[in-house]
Coordinates of C-alpha atoms and ligand atoms in Angstrom, one line a residue:
M1 CA -31.0 -3.7 -14.3
E2 CA -29.8 -0.5 -12.0
K3 CA -27.3 1.7 -12.2
I4 CA -25.3 2.6 -9.2
A5 CA -24.2 6.6 -10.0
N6 CA -21.6 8.6 -9.0
Y7 CA -22.6 11.9 -6.8
I8 CA -20.8 14.9 -8.2
G9 CA -21.4 18.3 -6.9
G10 CA -25.1 17.3 -5.2
K11 CA -25.7 15.9 -8.6
L12 CA -26.1 12.2 -9.2
A13 CA -23.8 11.7 -13.1
A14 CA -22.7 8.7 -15.0
P15 CA -19.5 7.8 -15.1
I16 CA -17.4 10.4 -18.1
G17 CA -16.5 7.0 -20.1
D18 CA -20.0 5.7 -19.8
S19 CA -17.9 2.6 -18.8
Y20 CA -19.7 0.3 -16.2
I21 CA -18.5 -3.0 -13.6
D22 CA -21.2 -6.0 -13.3
N23 CA -21.5 -6.0 -9.4
I24 CA -22.1 -9.7 -7.8
D25 CA -24.8 -10.5 -4.9
P26 CA -22.5 -12.6 -3.2
S27 CA -25.5 -14.7 -1.8
R28 CA -26.4 -15.9 -5.2
G29 CA -23.5 -15.3 -6.9
N30 CA -25.5 -13.1 -10.1
I31 CA -25.4 -10.0 -11.1
Y32 CA -27.9 -7.7 -9.8
S33 CA -26.1 -3.8 -10.8
Q34 CA -24.1 -2.1 -12.9
I35 CA -21.4 0.1 -10.9
P36 CA -19.6 2.9 -12.4
S37 CA -16.5 2.3 -14.1
S38 CA -14.7 6.0 -13.4
D39 CA -11.3 7.1 -14.0
Q40 CA -9.0 10.3 -13.6
L41 CA -11.9 12.4 -15.2
D42 CA -14.2 12.2 -13.0
V43 CA -12.0 12.3 -10.1
E44 CA -11.3 15.4 -11.7
Q45 CA -14.7 16.8 -11.6
A46 CA -15.3 15.4 -8.5
Y47 CA -12.1 17.7 -6.9
Q48 CA -13.4 20.7 -9.1
A49 CA -16.4 20.1 -7.4
A50 CA -15.2 20.2 -3.7
S51 CA -12.6 22.9 -4.4
K52 CA -15.2 25.0 -5.3
A53 CA -17.6 24.5 -2.1
F54 CA -14.7 24.3 0.2
P55 CA -14.4 28.1 1.0
G56 CA -18.2 28.5 1.8
W57 CA -17.7 25.4 3.5
S58 CA -15.0 26.1 5.4
K59 CA -16.7 29.7 6.3
T60 CA -20.3 28.0 7.3
P61 CA -20.8 28.4 11.4
K62 CA -20.4 24.7 13.1
E63 CA -23.7 24.7 14.3
E64 CA -25.5 24.4 10.3
R65 CA -22.5 21.8 9.8
S66 CA -23.8 20.0 12.8
R67 CA -28.0 20.6 11.8
I68 CA -27.1 19.6 7.8
L69 CA -25.3 16.6 9.4
L70 CA -27.9 15.7 12.1
R71 CA -30.4 15.6 9.3
L72 CA -28.1 13.3 7.3
A73 CA -28.1 10.8 10.4
N74 CA -31.7 11.0 11.1
L75 CA -32.7 10.3 7.5
I76 CA -29.5 6.7 7.9
E77 CA -32.2 5.8 10.7
A78 CA -35.7 6.3 8.8
N79 CA -34.4 4.2 6.2
L80 CA -32.8 1.7 8.2
D81 CA -34.7 -1.2 6.7
K82 CA -33.7 0.2 3.1
L83 CA -30.1 0.3 3.5
A84 CA -29.6 -2.6 5.5
A85 CA -31.0 -4.8 3.0
A86 CA -29.0 -3.4 0.5
E87 CA -26.2 -3.8 2.3
A88 CA -26.9 -7.5 3.2
L89 CA -27.7 -8.0 -0.9
D90 CA -24.5 -6.3 -2.0
N91 CA -22.3 -8.0 1.1
G92 CA -23.3 -11.1 1.9
K93 CA -23.6 -10.4 5.4
P94 CA -26.9 -11.2 7.5
L95 CA -29.9 -9.3 7.5
K96 CA -29.9 -9.2 10.7
L97 CA -26.0 -7.9 12.1
A98 CA -27.1 -4.9 9.0
K99 CA -29.1 -3.7 10.4
R100 CA -28.4 -3.8 14.4
V101 CA -24.7 -2.9 13.4
D102 CA -23.5 -1.8 10.1
I103 CA -26.9 1.2 9.1
P104 CA -27.3 2.3 13.3
R105 CA -23.5 3.1 13.2
A106 CA -23.8 4.9 10.4
A107 CA -26.2 6.7 11.9
S108 CA -23.9 7.1 15.1
N109 CA -21.2 7.8 13.2
I110 CA -22.6 10.8 11.7
R111 CA -24.5 12.0 14.9
F112 CA -21.4 11.7 16.9
F113 CA -19.3 14.1 14.3
A114 CA -22.1 16.7 14.2
T115 CA -22.1 16.7 18.0
A116 CA -18.1 16.3 18.8
I117 CA -17.0 19.6 16.2
M118 CA -19.6 22.1 18.9
H119 CA -17.2 20.6 21.7
Y120 CA -13.7 20.6 19.7
A121 CA -11.7 23.4 21.1
S122 CA -7.8 24.8 19.9
E123 CA -5.2 24.8 22.6
S124 CA -4.1 28.1 24.4
H125 CA -0.7 27.9 26.0
K126 CA 0.7 31.7 28.0
M127 CA 4.3 31.9 28.1
E128 CA 4.4 33.9 32.0
S129 CA 5.5 37.6 30.8
T130 CA 6.6 37.3 27.3
A131 CA 3.4 36.0 25.3
I132 CA 0.9 33.8 24.7
N133 CA -0.2 31.3 21.8
Y134 CA -3.3 29.9 20.7
T135 CA -3.9 27.0 18.2
L136 CA -6.0 27.7 15.7
R137 CA -8.0 24.1 13.8
K138 CA -8.2 25.0 9.8
P139 CA -10.0 22.3 8.1
I140 CA -7.0 21.4 5.3
G141 CA -9.2 21.8 1.9
V142 CA -9.9 18.7 -0.3
V143 CA -9.2 15.3 1.3
G144 CA -9.8 11.8 0.0
C145 CA -11.8 9.3 1.9
I146 CA -10.9 5.6 0.5
S147 CA -12.9 3.2 2.4
P148 CA -13.3 -1.0 1.9
W149 CA -16.1 -3.6 1.8
N150 CA -16.6 -5.8 4.8
L151 CA -18.3 -2.8 7.0
P152 CA -19.3 -0.8 3.7
L153 CA -21.5 2.0 5.1
Y154 CA -20.2 1.6 8.5
L155 CA -16.4 2.8 7.6
F156 CA -17.3 5.2 4.5
T157 CA -20.0 8.0 7.2
W158 CA -16.5 6.7 9.8
K159 CA -14.2 8.9 7.3
I160 CA -16.7 11.2 5.7
A161 CA -18.7 12.6 9.2
P162 CA -15.7 13.8 10.3
A163 CA -13.8 15.5 7.2
I164 CA -17.0 17.1 6.5
A165 CA -17.8 18.3 10.1
S166 CA -14.4 19.8 10.6
G167 CA -15.0 22.2 7.0
N168 CA -13.3 20.3 4.7
C169 CA -15.0 19.0 1.2
V170 CA -14.0 15.8 0.3
V171 CA -13.6 13.0 -2.7
A172 CA -14.8 9.5 -1.5
K173 CA -14.3 6.2 -2.9
P174 CA -16.1 3.3 -1.7
S175 CA -15.4 0.1 -2.4
E176 CA -16.2 -1.8 -6.0
V177 CA -16.7 -4.6 -4.2
T178 CA -19.8 -3.2 -2.2
P179 CA -20.8 0.5 -3.6
M180 CA -24.5 0.4 -3.1
T181 CA -25.4 1.7 0.3
A182 CA -22.4 4.8 -0.5
Y183 CA -24.9 5.2 -3.5
L184 CA -28.5 5.6 -1.5
F185 CA -26.3 7.8 0.9
S186 CA -26.0 9.7 -1.9
K187 CA -28.8 10.4 -2.9
L188 CA -29.8 11.0 1.1
C189 CA -27.2 13.5 1.2
I190 CA -29.4 15.4 -1.5
E191 CA -32.3 15.2 0.4
A192 CA -30.9 15.9 3.6
G193 CA -29.9 19.3 1.7
L194 CA -26.1 19.4 1.7
P195 CA -24.8 21.9 -0.4
N196 CA -23.1 20.9 -3.3
G197 CA -19.8 19.7 -3.7
I198 CA -19.3 19.3 0.3
L199 CA -19.2 15.4 -0.2
N200 CA -18.0 14.0 -3.9
I201 CA -18.8 9.8 -4.1
I202 CA -16.7 8.4 -7.1
H203 CA -17.3 4.6 -7.8
G204 CA -14.6 2.7 -9.8
L205 CA -11.6 0.6 -9.8
G206 CA -8.5 0.9 -6.6
P207 CA -6.1 1.6 -9.1
N208 CA -8.6 3.8 -11.7
V209 CA -9.9 6.3 -8.8
G210 CA -8.2 5.8 -5.6
G211 CA -4.6 5.7 -7.6
P212 CA -6.4 9.5 -8.9
I213 CA -7.3 10.5 -5.8
T214 CA -3.8 9.6 -3.9
T215 CA -1.6 11.2 -7.4
H216 CA -3.7 14.5 -7.4
P217 CA -1.2 17.6 -5.9
K218 CA -4.4 19.1 -4.5
I219 CA -5.4 16.6 -2.7
K220 CA -4.2 17.3 1.1
A221 CA -4.7 14.7 2.8
I222 CA -5.9 10.7 2.3
S223 CA -7.7 9.0 5.0
F224 CA -7.5 5.3 3.9
T225 CA -9.0 1.7 5.2
G226 CA -7.9 -1.1 3.2
G227 CA -5.2 -4.3 2.9
T228 CA -1.8 -3.2 4.4
E229 CA -0.2 -4.0 0.7
T230 CA -2.6 -1.0 -1.0
G231 CA -1.5 0.5 2.1
K232 CA 1.6 0.6 1.5
T233 CA 1.1 1.2 -2.1
I234 CA -0.6 4.9 -1.1
A235 CA 1.7 5.7 1.1
K236 CA 4.7 5.1 -1.7
I237 CA 2.7 8.1 -3.4
A238 CA 1.4 10.6 -0.9
A239 CA 4.5 10.5 1.5
P240 CA 6.8 12.4 -1.2
M241 CA 3.8 14.8 -2.0
F242 CA 3.8 15.3 1.9
K243 CA -0.1 14.5 2.3
K244 CA -1.2 13.6 5.8
L245 CA -2.2 9.9 5.8
S246 CA -4.2 8.1 7.9
L247 CA -4.1 4.9 7.2
E248 CA -6.1 2.0 9.1
L249 CA -4.6 -1.4 7.7
G250 CA -5.1 -5.5 8.2
G251 CA -4.4 -7.3 11.0
K252 CA -3.5 -10.9 12.7
N253 CA -5.5 -10.1 16.4
P254 CA -4.5 -12.3 19.2
N255 CA -7.0 -13.7 21.7
I256 CA -5.1 -14.9 24.9
I257 CA -7.3 -16.9 27.0
F258 CA -5.9 -17.2 30.9
A259 CA -7.1 -20.6 32.6
D260 CA -9.3 -18.3 35.9
C261 CA -11.7 -16.4 32.7
D262 CA -15.0 -16.5 32.9
F263 CA -15.1 -19.1 30.6
D264 CA -18.8 -19.0 29.1
K265 CA -18.6 -15.5 28.4
T266 CA -15.1 -16.0 27.2
L267 CA -16.7 -19.0 25.0
S268 CA -19.8 -16.9 23.4
T269 CA -17.7 -13.6 23.1
T270 CA -15.1 -16.0 21.2
M271 CA -17.8 -17.2 18.9
H272 CA -18.4 -13.7 18.1
S273 CA -15.0 -12.6 17.7
S274 CA -14.1 -15.8 15.6
F275 CA -17.4 -15.4 13.1
A276 CA -19.3 -12.4 13.1
N277 CA -19.5 -11.2 9.7
Q278 CA -18.2 -14.2 8.2
G279 CA -14.5 -13.1 9.9
Q280 CA -14.2 -10.3 7.6
I281 CA -13.6 -7.8 10.6
C282 CA -10.2 -6.1 11.4
L283 CA -10.6 -6.7 14.7
C284 CA -12.1 -10.0 14.1
G285 CA -10.1 -12.4 16.9
S286 CA -7.9 -15.0 14.3
R287 CA -5.3 -16.7 16.9
I288 CA -7.1 -18.1 19.8
F289 CA -4.4 -18.7 22.6
V290 CA -5.4 -20.7 25.7
E291 CA -3.8 -21.8 28.5
R292 CA -2.9 -25.1 28.4
S293 CA -4.4 -26.4 31.5
I294 CA -7.9 -25.1 30.0
Y295 CA -7.5 -25.9 26.6
E296 CA -8.8 -29.5 26.0
K297 CA -12.1 -27.9 27.7
F298 CA -12.4 -24.7 25.9
K299 CA -11.2 -26.6 22.6
N300 CA -14.1 -29.0 22.5
A301 CA -16.7 -26.7 23.7
F302 CA -15.4 -23.9 21.1
V303 CA -15.4 -27.0 18.1
E304 CA -18.8 -27.9 19.6
K305 CA -21.1 -24.4 19.9
T306 CA -19.3 -23.8 16.3
N307 CA -20.8 -26.8 14.9
K308 CA -24.3 -25.8 16.0
L309 CA -23.9 -22.5 14.4
K310 CA -26.3 -22.1 10.9
V311 CA -24.6 -21.0 7.5
G312 CA -27.3 -19.9 5.3
N313 CA -29.1 -17.1 3.1
P314 CA -28.1 -13.6 4.4
F315 CA -32.0 -12.8 4.4
D316 CA -33.0 -16.0 7.1
S317 CA -33.0 -14.9 10.2
D318 CA -31.9 -17.7 11.3
S319 CA -28.5 -17.5 9.7
N320 CA -25.5 -17.0 12.2
L321 CA -23.0 -16.2 8.8
G322 CA -24.3 -15.0 5.4
A323 CA -22.0 -15.5 2.6
V324 CA -18.3 -13.7 2.3
V325 CA -17.8 -11.1 -0.3
S326 CA -17.1 -12.6 -3.2
E327 CA -15.9 -15.4 -5.6
A328 CA -12.2 -14.7 -5.4
H329 CA -12.2 -14.2 -1.6
M330 CA -13.9 -17.4 -0.7
K331 CA -11.5 -18.5 -3.1
K332 CA -8.5 -16.6 -1.1
V333 CA -10.2 -17.9 2.4
L334 CA -10.2 -21.6 0.8
S335 CA -6.6 -21.4 -0.1
Y336 CA -5.2 -20.8 3.5
V337 CA -7.5 -23.5 5.0
D338 CA -5.3 -25.9 1.6
L339 CA -2.3 -24.0 3.6
A340 CA -3.0 -24.7 7.0
K341 CA -3.1 -28.8 5.8
E342 CA -0.2 -28.3 4.1
E343 CA 2.0 -26.7 7.5
G344 CA 0.4 -30.0 9.1
G345 CA -2.4 -28.4 11.0
T346 CA -5.7 -30.3 11.6
I347 CA -8.8 -28.7 11.2
L348 CA -11.2 -29.4 14.0
T349 CA -14.4 -28.5 12.2
G350 CA -14.9 -26.2 8.6
G351 CA -12.3 -25.9 6.3
K352 CA -14.9 -26.3 3.2
Q353 CA -16.9 -24.5 1.1
V354 CA -21.2 -24.8 1.8
K355 CA -23.5 -25.0 -0.8
L356 CA -27.0 -24.1 -0.2
E357 CA -30.4 -25.1 -2.2
G358 CA -31.9 -23.4 -4.6
E359 CA -31.5 -20.0 -5.6
F360 CA -28.2 -19.5 -3.6
S361 CA -26.7 -22.5 -4.9
N362 CA -24.2 -20.3 -6.0
G363 CA -23.8 -18.2 -3.4
F364 CA -20.0 -17.9 -1.8
Y365 CA -20.4 -19.7 1.9
I366 CA -18.1 -21.1 3.8
A367 CA -17.8 -23.3 7.4
P368 CA -16.8 -22.1 10.2
T369 CA -13.2 -23.2 10.6
I370 CA -10.7 -24.2 13.6
I371 CA -7.5 -25.1 13.1
E372 CA -5.1 -26.7 15.6
G373 CA -1.6 -27.9 16.1
L374 CA 0.3 -25.9 14.0
P375 CA 3.2 -23.0 15.4
P376 CA 2.6 -19.6 15.8
N377 CA 4.9 -18.9 13.0
C378 CA 3.7 -20.3 9.9
R379 CA 2.5 -18.5 6.7
T380 CA -1.2 -19.0 8.4
N381 CA -0.7 -17.9 12.0
Q382 CA 1.0 -14.5 10.2
E383 CA -1.0 -13.7 7.2
E384 CA -4.2 -12.3 7.4
I385 CA -7.0 -14.7 5.5
F386 CA -9.9 -12.3 7.0
G387 CA -12.8 -15.3 6.8
P388 CA -14.3 -17.4 9.5
V389 CA -10.8 -19.0 10.2
V390 CA -9.6 -19.1 13.6
T391 CA -6.3 -20.9 15.0
I392 CA -6.2 -22.4 18.7
T393 CA -3.1 -22.8 20.5
P394 CA -1.7 -23.6 23.9
F395 CA -0.1 -21.8 25.9
E396 CA 2.0 -22.4 29.2
S397 CA 3.2 -18.7 30.7
E398 CA 2.5 -15.7 29.8
E399 CA 6.2 -14.8 28.5
E400 CA 5.1 -17.7 26.3
V401 CA 1.6 -16.0 24.8
L402 CA 3.0 -12.3 24.8
R403 CA 6.0 -13.5 22.6
Y404 CA 3.5 -15.7 20.3
A405 CA 1.2 -12.9 20.5
N406 CA 3.4 -9.6 19.0
G407 CA 5.5 -12.2 16.7
T408 CA 3.5 -11.1 14.0
V409 CA 4.1 -7.8 11.7
Y410 CA 0.6 -6.8 12.5
G411 CA -0.8 -4.9 16.1
L412 CA -4.3 -3.8 15.1
S413 CA -5.9 -5.2 18.2
S414 CA -6.2 -8.2 20.8
T415 CA -8.3 -9.7 23.7
V416 CA -7.4 -11.0 27.3
W417 CA -9.8 -13.0 29.5
T418 CA -8.8 -13.0 32.6
S419 CA -10.0 -12.6 36.3
D420 CA -7.1 -11.6 37.6
L421 CA -7.0 -7.7 37.5
N422 CA -3.2 -7.4 38.1
R423 CA -2.3 -9.8 35.1
A424 CA -5.2 -8.4 32.8
H425 CA -3.4 -4.9 33.0
R426 CA 0.9 -6.1 33.2
V427 CA -0.4 -8.3 29.9
A428 CA -3.0 -5.6 28.3
E429 CA 0.3 -2.7 29.1
K430 CA 2.7 -5.1 26.7
L431 CA 1.2 -6.2 23.9
E432 CA 2.0 -4.1 20.3
A433 CA -2.1 -3.1 19.7
G434 CA -3.8 0.0 19.1
I435 CA -6.8 -1.7 20.9
T436 CA -7.0 -4.3 23.8
W437 CA -9.9 -5.7 25.2
I438 CA -10.2 -7.1 28.8
N439 CA -12.9 -9.6 29.3
C440 CA -15.0 -8.1 26.7
W441 CA -14.6 -8.0 22.1
L442 CA -15.9 -4.8 19.8
V443 CA -17.1 -3.0 22.3
R444 CA -16.7 1.1 21.2
D445 CA -16.9 4.6 22.9
L446 CA -16.5 6.3 19.2
R447 CA -14.5 9.0 21.2
T448 CA -11.5 6.4 21.8
P449 CA -8.6 5.7 19.7
F450 CA -9.0 3.7 17.3
G451 CA -5.7 2.7 14.8
G452 CA -3.2 -0.4 14.6
V453 CA 0.8 -0.5 15.5
K454 CA 3.2 -2.0 13.0
A455 CA 1.9 -3.5 10.0
S456 CA -2.2 -2.6 10.9
G457 CA -1.2 1.5 10.1
V458 CA -0.6 4.9 10.9
G459 CA -2.4 7.3 12.7
R460 CA -6.2 7.0 15.1
E461 CA -9.2 7.5 14.3
G462 CA -12.3 8.3 16.5
G463 CA -13.0 10.9 19.0
F464 CA -10.8 14.2 18.5
E465 CA -8.1 12.1 17.0
A466 CA -10.1 12.2 13.7
L467 CA -11.0 15.7 14.4
R468 CA -7.3 16.3 14.6
F469 CA -6.1 14.0 11.5
F470 CA -8.9 16.2 9.2
T471 CA -7.5 19.7 10.1
E472 CA -4.2 21.3 10.3
P473 CA -3.0 23.3 13.4
H474 CA -1.8 26.9 12.6
N475 CA 0.1 28.5 16.0
I476 CA -0.2 32.7 16.6
C477 CA 2.1 33.3 19.0
I478 CA 1.4 37.3 20.2
S479 CA 3.8 39.0 22.5
T480 CA 2.8 40.6 25.5
N481 CA 5.7 42.5 26.4
Ligands
NAD501 P1 -8.2 -3.0 -0.4 O1 -6.8 -2.8 0.1 O2 -8.5 -4.1 -1.4 O3 -9.1 -2.3 -0.8 C1 -9.4 -0.9 0.0 C2 -9.9 0.3 -0.7 O4 -9.0 0.6 -1.3 C3 -10.7 -0.1 -1.7 O5 -12.0 1.4 -2.3 C4 -10.2 -0.2 -3.2 O6 -10.6 -0.1 -4.3 C5 -8.8 0.8 -2.6 N1 -7.8 0.5 -3.4 C6 -7.6 -0.6 -3.9 N2 -6.3 -0.4 -5.1 C7 -5.9 1.1 -4.7 C8 -4.6 1.7 -5.1 N3 -3.6 1.6 -6.0 N4 -4.4 3.2 -4.9 C9 -6.0 3.6 -3.6 N5 -7.0 2.8 -3.4 C10 -7.0 1.9 -4.2 O7 -8.5 -3.3 0.7 P2 -10.6 -4.9 1.1 O8 -10.0 -5.8 0.9 O9 -11.4 -3.9 0.8 O10 -10.7 -4.7 2.3 C11 -10.5 -5.6 3.1 C12 -8.5 -5.1 4.2 O11 -9.1 -4.0 5.1 C13 -8.7 -6.2 4.8 O12 -6.9 -6.2 5.2 C14 -9.1 -5.4 6.6 O13 -8.2 -5.6 7.8 C15 -8.6 -4.3 6.1 N6 -9.0 -3.5 7.3 C16 -8.9 -2.4 8.5 C17 -9.8 -2.1 9.0 C18 -8.8 -1.1 10.4 O14 -9.6 -0.4 10.6 N7 -7.7 -1.0 10.1 C19 -10.7 -2.2 9.4 C20 -11.5 -2.6 7.7 C21 -11.1 -3.5 7.3

């Protein structure tokens, strides 16, 4: 059985404690590889390697940093099929989705920051007759990047690319639930000639590896994507240490559908925003609000289309939904369906585990689920479920729907569907969210700020925001008189 290795100081390495965790294929429910169960000793070794590499890397001309990162992006593309197959097996997502979205986006992330760094300029402020200020943007040093399981290589590269491009060295921790593509990526780093110690990847459980990264006194910044509770734990430790923190956390995103929307486009996009990646995208819209006059029509069409979705093994090109990521996650998602029933909700479709045949009979599959009849303030409508489960609720007015949409602790993304331009702008501006899509969903320009408000996070990633996070401004003021 394949044993995944850590990547420290440019070399693949077994965990110091020689301890491993089982890695489970969610599509079949069986163990298929072993993950290092690393701990503080491995993190320390990674820190030492990163710290040794930092003086050289931070002084490496950005043209050279860019060239190396571009080689890495090309290697991801050259290995697209292999990486996509590994992602589908590790995560349960449809292979066609991994091929079309996850892996190409990982290459784009790296290419984007490899080129962004060439255009990144710092500011200068002239004070008429007294002085000129210029602001240096210095790499921070050794930084920590901690990523989740839902878009494994996609989100891993989204963090490490800007960190490395701007001259930092990284101790990175992929999710222990989906470690495989980060491991394959470490082999590509070796092939691309990334100098030793610039990126170090430590596999293992959250508290055992993410914990020591967070508490390490010399790791000066943490970029974290994951659940809100984990984000709180990290913030509690890192804030009194005055670490820079970027936290990309959970969501409970509203889709607001007005009667004057383009019905067919709204319906087909709502299908994607509800069930893509089995609903396990932080940006999925899980609360669908539909203006009363088209509520019945929309609901019926939505249910009918959902009934046609195929839940199947991730490697079948006909599958619209694959497996959810783990048995524990499947149970958690299904427990919310039970809760919704207790809260008085009606399951319009789905609401149960799907049992496949043959070798996939022990996999973790859930039917896409639509629930109606729940008040906006109940737990089902307030807590993040992070699976193929959405609620649908009618509304009468803009004021009412804004109250519903903004009435959770979260504020990550939202969508607005209308052909009234004035209303689109008016409603969008009033939404408490980091990102609002009007008449579209998940259209991403990597230059735009990405992140959430309230319990959905602190700080922004994307474009120059990420380069700002991974650099420390140092203002120098020169007298001119
Ligand atoms: P998680 O919080 O359980 O884990 C995320 C990462 O943190 C993993 O690598 C995990 O090992 C690590 N971790 C766990 N405990 C830790 C600790 N005590 N200290 C340091 N690190 C620790 O999240 P998950 O279940 O992997 O991912 C799903 C969550 O991520 C959802 O809430 C989803 O909304 C969120 N998410 C947010 C975004 C965004 O951009 N806002 C994107 C994707 C996912």
